Coordinates of C-alpha atoms in Angstrom, one line a residue:
M684 CA 152.5 162.2 124.9
N685 CA 152.8 165.9 124.1
Q686 CA 150.6 168.1 126.3
T687 CA 148.1 170.2 124.5
I688 CA 148.2 174.0 124.8
P689 CA 144.5 175.0 124.6
I690 CA 143.3 177.4 121.9
T691 CA 140.3 179.5 122.8
R692 CA 137.8 179.1 119.9
R693 CA 135.4 181.7 118.7
K694 CA 131.9 181.0 119.9
S695 CA 129.7 180.0 117.0
K696 CA 126.3 178.6 116.3
K697 CA 126.2 174.8 115.9
I698 CA 124.6 173.3 112.8
Y699 CA 124.6 169.7 111.5
V700 CA 125.6 168.3 108.1
K701 CA 123.7 165.1 108.4
N702 CA 125.2 163.6 111.6
V703 CA 128.3 165.8 111.7
P704 CA 128.1 168.8 114.0
V705 CA 129.8 172.0 112.7
G706 CA 130.3 174.9 115.0
G707 CA 129.8 175.4 118.7
N708 CA 132.3 173.3 120.7
S709 CA 132.2 170.5 118.1
P710 CA 135.4 169.0 116.8
I711 CA 136.8 170.8 113.7
S712 CA 135.8 168.5 110.8
V713 CA 137.9 167.8 107.8
Q714 CA 136.3 167.9 104.3
S715 CA 137.3 167.1 100.8
M716 CA 135.7 167.2 97.3
T717 CA 135.5 164.7 94.6
N718 CA 137.3 165.5 91.3
T719 CA 135.6 162.8 89.2
C720 CA 132.9 163.6 86.7
T721 CA 129.8 163.3 88.7
T722 CA 127.9 161.5 85.9
D723 CA 130.6 158.8 86.1
I724 CA 128.7 157.2 89.0
E725 CA 131.0 154.3 89.6
S726 CA 134.2 156.4 89.8
T727 CA 132.5 159.0 92.0
I728 CA 131.3 156.4 94.5
K729 CA 134.7 154.8 94.5
Q730 CA 136.4 158.1 95.3
I731 CA 133.9 159.0 98.0
N732 CA 134.6 155.7 99.8
Q733 CA 138.4 156.2 99.4
L734 CA 138.0 159.7 100.9
K735 CA 135.9 158.3 103.8
K736 CA 138.6 155.7 104.5
A737 CA 141.2 158.4 104.5
G738 CA 139.3 160.2 107.3
A739 CA 137.1 162.7 105.4
E740 CA 134.0 163.5 107.5
I741 CA 132.1 165.6 104.9
I742 CA 132.5 165.3 101.1
R743 CA 131.4 167.8 98.5
I744 CA 130.3 166.9 95.0
S745 CA 130.0 169.4 92.1
I746 CA 126.6 169.2 90.4
P747 CA 126.9 171.4 87.3
T748 CA 123.9 170.1 85.3
L749 CA 120.5 168.5 85.8
E750 CA 122.1 165.3 84.3
A751 CA 124.6 165.4 87.1
A752 CA 121.8 165.8 89.6
Q753 CA 120.2 162.6 88.3
A754 CA 123.6 160.8 88.8
F755 CA 123.8 162.3 92.3
K756 CA 120.4 160.7 93.2
I757 CA 122.0 157.3 92.5
I758 CA 125.3 158.1 94.2
K759 CA 123.6 159.4 97.4
K760 CA 121.8 156.1 97.9
Q761 CA 125.0 154.1 97.8
V762 CA 127.2 156.2 100.3
T763 CA 126.8 156.9 104.0
I764 CA 129.1 159.9 104.5
P765 CA 127.5 163.4 104.6
I766 CA 127.5 164.9 101.1
V767 CA 127.4 168.6 100.2
A768 CA 125.9 169.4 96.8
D769 CA 127.9 172.2 95.1
I770 CA 125.7 174.3 92.9
H771 CA 126.1 177.5 90.9
F772 CA 123.7 179.6 88.8
D773 CA 120.8 177.1 88.2
Y774 CA 118.4 177.1 91.2
R775 CA 116.6 174.0 89.7
I776 CA 119.8 171.9 90.3
A777 CA 119.7 173.0 94.0
L778 CA 116.0 172.0 94.2
K779 CA 116.7 168.6 92.7
S780 CA 119.8 168.0 94.8
A781 CA 117.9 168.7 98.0
E782 CA 115.1 166.4 96.8
Y783 CA 117.6 163.6 96.1
G784 CA 119.1 163.7 99.6
A785 CA 121.9 166.3 99.7
D786 CA 123.0 166.8 103.3
C787 CA 124.0 170.4 102.6
L788 CA 123.8 172.9 99.7
R789 CA 126.8 175.0 98.7
I790 CA 125.4 178.0 96.9
N791 CA 125.8 181.8 96.6
P792 CA 122.2 183.1 97.0
G793 CA 123.2 186.1 94.8
N794 CA 124.0 184.0 91.7
I795 CA 121.1 181.7 91.5
G796 CA 118.5 184.2 90.2
N797 CA 115.8 186.5 91.5
L798 CA 114.3 186.6 94.9
K799 CA 111.5 184.1 94.0
R800 CA 114.1 181.5 93.0
I801 CA 116.2 182.1 96.1
K802 CA 113.0 181.7 98.2
S803 CA 112.3 178.3 96.6
V804 CA 115.7 177.0 97.5
I805 CA 115.5 178.3 101.1
S806 CA 112.0 176.7 101.3
I807 CA 113.2 173.2 100.3
A808 CA 116.2 173.6 102.6
K809 CA 113.9 174.3 105.5
E810 CA 111.6 171.4 104.5
K811 CA 114.5 169.0 104.3
K812 CA 116.2 170.5 107.4
I813 CA 119.5 170.8 105.6
P814 CA 122.0 173.6 105.9
I815 CA 123.4 175.9 103.3
R816 CA 127.0 177.0 102.8
I817 CA 127.6 180.4 101.5
G818 CA 130.8 180.0 99.6
V819 CA 132.4 183.2 98.5
N820 CA 135.5 183.0 96.3
S821 CA 137.8 185.9 95.2
G822 CA 137.6 184.6 91.6
S823 CA 133.9 185.0 91.3
L824 CA 133.0 188.1 93.1
E825 CA 130.0 190.3 92.0
K826 CA 130.9 192.9 89.4
D827 CA 130.1 195.9 91.5
I828 CA 132.2 194.6 94.4
Q829 CA 135.1 193.9 92.1
E830 CA 134.9 197.5 90.7
K831 CA 134.8 198.9 94.2
Y832 CA 137.6 196.9 95.8
G833 CA 139.4 194.8 93.2
I834 CA 139.6 191.0 93.5
Q835 CA 142.3 190.4 96.1
N836 CA 140.9 192.5 98.8
P837 CA 139.6 191.1 102.2
R838 CA 136.8 193.7 102.4
A839 CA 135.6 192.5 98.9
L840 CA 135.2 189.0 100.2
F841 CA 133.6 190.2 103.4
E842 CA 131.1 192.4 101.7
S843 CA 130.1 189.7 99.3
A844 CA 129.6 187.3 102.1
M845 CA 127.5 189.7 104.2
R846 CA 125.4 190.5 101.1
H847 CA 124.5 186.8 101.0
V848 CA 124.1 186.5 104.8
N849 CA 121.6 189.4 104.7
I850 CA 119.6 187.6 102.0
L851 CA 119.2 184.5 104.3
D852 CA 118.5 186.7 107.3
K853 CA 115.7 188.4 105.6
L854 CA 114.2 185.0 104.7
N855 CA 114.5 184.0 108.4
F856 CA 117.0 181.2 107.6
S857 CA 119.8 180.7 110.1
N858 CA 120.9 177.1 109.3
F859 CA 124.0 178.1 107.3
K860 CA 127.8 178.3 107.4
V861 CA 130.1 180.7 105.5
S862 CA 133.4 180.6 103.7
V863 CA 135.4 183.5 102.2
K864 CA 138.2 181.9 100.2
S865 CA 141.0 183.5 98.2
S866 CA 144.2 182.1 96.7
D867 CA 146.1 184.8 98.5
V868 CA 146.8 183.8 102.1
L869 CA 146.9 187.2 103.7
T870 CA 143.7 188.3 102.0
C871 CA 142.0 185.1 103.2
I872 CA 143.1 185.5 106.8
K873 CA 141.9 189.1 107.0
A874 CA 138.6 188.3 105.4
Y875 CA 137.9 185.5 107.9
Q876 CA 138.8 187.8 110.7
L877 CA 136.3 190.4 109.5
L878 CA 133.6 187.8 109.2
A879 CA 134.4 186.1 112.5
S880 CA 133.8 189.4 114.4
S881 CA 130.5 190.1 112.5
I882 CA 128.4 186.9 112.5
E883 CA 127.9 183.9 114.8
Q884 CA 127.6 181.3 112.0
P885 CA 130.1 178.5 111.8
L886 CA 133.0 179.2 109.4
H887 CA 134.4 176.8 106.7
L888 CA 138.1 177.5 106.3
G889 CA 140.2 177.1 103.1
I890 CA 142.7 178.7 100.8
T891 CA 141.1 178.3 97.4
E892 CA 143.1 177.2 94.3
S893 CA 146.2 177.0 96.4
G894 CA 148.1 175.0 93.8
S895 CA 150.1 171.8 93.7
I896 CA 150.6 169.5 96.7
M897 CA 153.8 171.4 97.7
N898 CA 152.7 174.9 97.2
G899 CA 149.1 174.3 98.3
T900 CA 150.3 172.5 101.5
V901 CA 152.4 175.5 102.5
K902 CA 149.7 178.0 101.7
S903 CA 147.0 176.0 103.5
A904 CA 149.2 175.2 106.5
I905 CA 149.9 178.9 107.0
G906 CA 146.5 180.3 106.2
I907 CA 144.3 177.7 107.9
G908 CA 146.8 177.1 110.7
L909 CA 147.0 180.8 111.7
L910 CA 143.2 181.1 111.6
L911 CA 142.8 178.0 113.8
Y912 CA 145.4 179.4 116.2
L913 CA 143.4 182.5 116.5
G914 CA 140.4 180.4 117.4
I915 CA 138.6 180.9 114.0
G916 CA 137.2 178.0 112.1
D917 CA 134.7 175.2 112.5
T918 CA 135.4 172.9 109.5
L919 CA 138.1 173.0 106.8
R920 CA 139.1 171.8 103.4
V921 CA 142.7 171.9 102.0
S922 CA 142.2 172.6 98.3
L923 CA 145.0 171.0 96.2
A924 CA 145.6 170.3 92.5
S925 CA 146.3 166.7 93.6
D926 CA 144.7 163.5 94.6
P927 CA 141.9 164.6 97.0
I928 CA 143.0 162.0 99.5
N929 CA 146.0 164.2 100.2
E930 CA 143.6 167.0 101.1
V931 CA 142.3 164.9 103.9
K932 CA 145.7 163.8 105.2
I933 CA 147.1 167.3 105.2
G934 CA 143.9 168.7 106.8
F935 CA 144.5 166.3 109.8
H936 CA 148.2 167.1 109.9
I937 CA 147.3 170.8 110.3
L938 CA 144.9 170.0 113.1
Q939 CA 147.5 167.7 114.7
A940 CA 150.3 170.3 114.5
L941 CA 148.2 172.6 116.6
N942 CA 147.2 169.9 119.0
I943 CA 143.5 170.5 118.1
R944 CA 142.8 166.9 116.9
K945 CA 144.9 163.8 116.9
R946 CA 144.5 161.1 114.2
G947 CA 147.1 158.5 113.3
I948 CA 150.8 158.7 113.9
N949 CA 152.6 162.0 114.4
F950 CA 156.2 161.3 113.2
I951 CA 159.0 163.3 114.8
A952 CA 162.2 162.9 112.7
C953 CA 165.5 164.7 112.4
P954 CA 166.7 166.2 109.1
T955 CA 169.8 164.0 109.5
C956 CA 173.5 164.9 109.5
A957 CA 176.9 163.2 109.8
R958 CA 176.0 162.1 113.3
Q959 CA 173.2 159.8 112.3
E960 CA 173.7 156.2 113.4
F961 CA 171.1 154.7 111.0
D962 CA 169.4 155.6 107.8
V963 CA 166.7 157.9 109.3
I964 CA 165.2 159.0 106.0
N965 CA 164.7 155.5 104.8
V966 CA 163.2 154.5 108.2
I967 CA 160.7 157.5 108.3
N968 CA 159.7 157.0 104.7
T969 CA 159.1 153.2 105.2
L970 CA 157.2 153.7 108.4
E971 CA 155.0 156.5 107.0
S972 CA 154.1 154.4 104.0
R973 CA 153.5 151.1 105.8
L974 CA 151.6 152.6 108.8
D975 CA 149.5 155.0 106.8
D976 CA 146.2 153.3 107.7
I977 CA 146.6 153.5 111.5
T978 CA 144.2 156.0 113.0
T979 CA 145.1 155.5 116.7
P980 CA 146.8 158.8 117.8
M981 CA 150.5 158.3 118.6
D982 CA 153.8 160.2 118.6
V983 CA 156.7 158.3 117.2
S984 CA 160.2 159.9 117.4
I985 CA 163.0 158.8 115.1
I986 CA 166.2 160.7 115.7
G987 CA 169.6 159.6 114.2
C988 CA 171.8 160.4 117.2
M989 CA 171.8 161.0 120.9
V990 CA 172.1 164.8 120.8
N991 CA 168.4 165.3 120.8
G992 CA 167.3 161.8 120.3
I993 CA 167.0 160.7 123.9
G994 CA 165.1 163.9 124.9
E995 CA 162.6 163.5 122.0
A996 CA 162.2 159.8 122.6
K997 CA 161.2 160.4 126.2
K998 CA 158.4 162.7 125.1
A999 CA 157.0 160.4 122.5
D1000 CA 154.9 157.3 122.8
I1001 CA 157.7 155.5 120.9
G1002 CA 161.2 156.9 120.5
I1003 CA 164.1 155.5 118.6
S1004 CA 167.4 157.3 119.0
G1005 CA 170.8 156.5 117.5
Y1006 CA 173.6 155.8 120.1
R1007 CA 177.1 154.7 119.3
N1008 CA 176.2 152.5 116.2
K1009 CA 173.2 151.3 118.0
S1010 CA 169.6 152.3 118.6
I1011 CA 168.0 153.2 121.9
V1012 CA 164.3 152.5 122.1
Y1013 CA 161.8 154.0 124.5
E1014 CA 158.1 153.3 125.0
N1015 CA 156.0 155.9 126.7
G1016 CA 159.2 157.6 128.0
I1017 CA 160.5 154.5 129.7
V1018 CA 162.3 151.3 128.9
A1019 CA 160.9 149.2 126.1
L1020 CA 161.4 145.5 126.4
A1021 CA 161.9 143.5 123.2
N1022 CA 164.1 140.9 121.6
S1023 CA 167.8 141.6 121.0
L1024 CA 167.9 144.3 123.7
Y1025 CA 170.4 144.5 126.4
V1026 CA 171.3 147.0 129.2
Q1027 CA 173.9 149.6 128.3
K1028 CA 176.1 150.2 131.3
E1029 CA 176.6 153.9 130.6
L1030 CA 172.8 154.4 130.3
P1031 CA 171.2 152.0 132.8
D1032 CA 167.7 153.4 132.3
V1033 CA 167.5 152.4 128.7
Y1034 CA 167.8 149.3 126.6
V1035 CA 169.9 149.2 123.4
L1036 CA 169.0 147.5 120.2
E1037 CA 172.0 146.4 118.2
F1038 CA 172.2 146.4 114.4
P1039 CA 174.9 147.2 111.9
I1040 CA 175.4 150.9 111.3
D1041 CA 174.5 150.6 107.6
Y1042 CA 171.3 148.6 108.3
S1043 CA 168.0 150.5 107.8
I1044 CA 165.2 149.7 110.2
T1045 CA 162.1 148.8 108.3
I1046 CA 158.7 147.7 109.4
E1047 CA 159.4 144.2 108.3
C1048 CA 162.3 143.7 110.7
K1049 CA 160.6 141.7 113.4
N1050 CA 164.0 140.3 114.4
Y1051 CA 164.9 143.7 115.7
G1052 CA 161.6 144.2 117.5
I1053 CA 160.4 147.2 115.5
W1054 CA 156.9 145.7 115.1
V1055 CA 156.5 145.3 118.8
L1056 CA 158.2 148.5 119.8
C1057 CA 156.3 150.9 117.6
F1058 CA 152.7 150.1 118.7
D1059 CA 150.8 148.8 121.7
M1060 CA 149.5 145.3 121.0
K1061 CA 145.8 146.1 121.4
D1062 CA 146.1 149.0 118.9
L1063 CA 147.8 146.8 116.4
K1064 CA 145.0 144.2 116.6
K1065 CA 142.3 146.9 116.6
E1066 CA 143.8 148.4 113.4
G1067 CA 143.8 145.0 111.8
I1068 CA 147.5 145.0 110.9
G1069 CA 148.3 141.4 111.8
N1070 CA 149.4 139.1 114.5
F1071 CA 152.5 139.8 116.5
S1072 CA 154.3 138.3 119.5
K1073 CA 157.1 139.5 121.6

């Protein structure tokens, strides 16, 4: 129910990674990358499908060898989601990946050999009508740029990117996007700002090598989030030393926090204190886990007491607020009818759900109406959760 405050996006050229538009006024897409061994075909396909189910819209696969390229040929035939082939150094792998159906090539034109080799890669990209991502990382900058600027310097990332952009421009190739990633958040932000003001190509956002799920989430939320707020960015990947499914979830959480894209449930929950009338932490953990597969956008507020609970509940699609050892339930800001509810005289505009103070609401508690109250019936059926009745 929260109203969106519009963000003015930078105008960029639109390209396509298979059927997913990137740039222009297209939705900001969420990407991830497999961490399986690409030659383990079965595991790689399984992870691709898991990432797709989690919401990934583009998936990148590392192809470090010609043997991996042969495995990619088999993998590509068995998946439907757009696949980016990640290639370094060996232009022959790029040629094979394009031949075998890659929907995009991630390369640095400057590290795959001489101009003749670069031209051959650009030629097959043109023939197959697939884009290229110029992916610059602070950890693999050209030696002369490192000597000039050092590693953690935004101008180093920018200059490296522009060097590669100029190569493609000279070859009359404009079907590309660019990233300038660093593990340092401020370096990354400034590098993207420099790039955004210099080219019209779509930008792929990310904080590279950001760390574990906790550290990486914080870095990515700040870095990617600030750039998005400034209107910069057309697609993103949250890079984590974790299960890549978490990258997808956190990517959507970042977009959702800025009201850019909505997917699944946005939980609003208090940190709890002595005023809580029910076990908020247990409730939120249970609901997050059990409702993880829901994609229908929805705001659910779970507040332990009436200080802020009623106000938050009225703003959410579903709101549960503690009230005098009871729980007040709102749906779309108004009364929610369900079993075990009765009118509270002091608050005639709401219904109150009674349960013992030490009882934790869980998603299984149909007796207390939580199944019905949390989601619209048509959304429940659409998501395939089960059969319910009031």
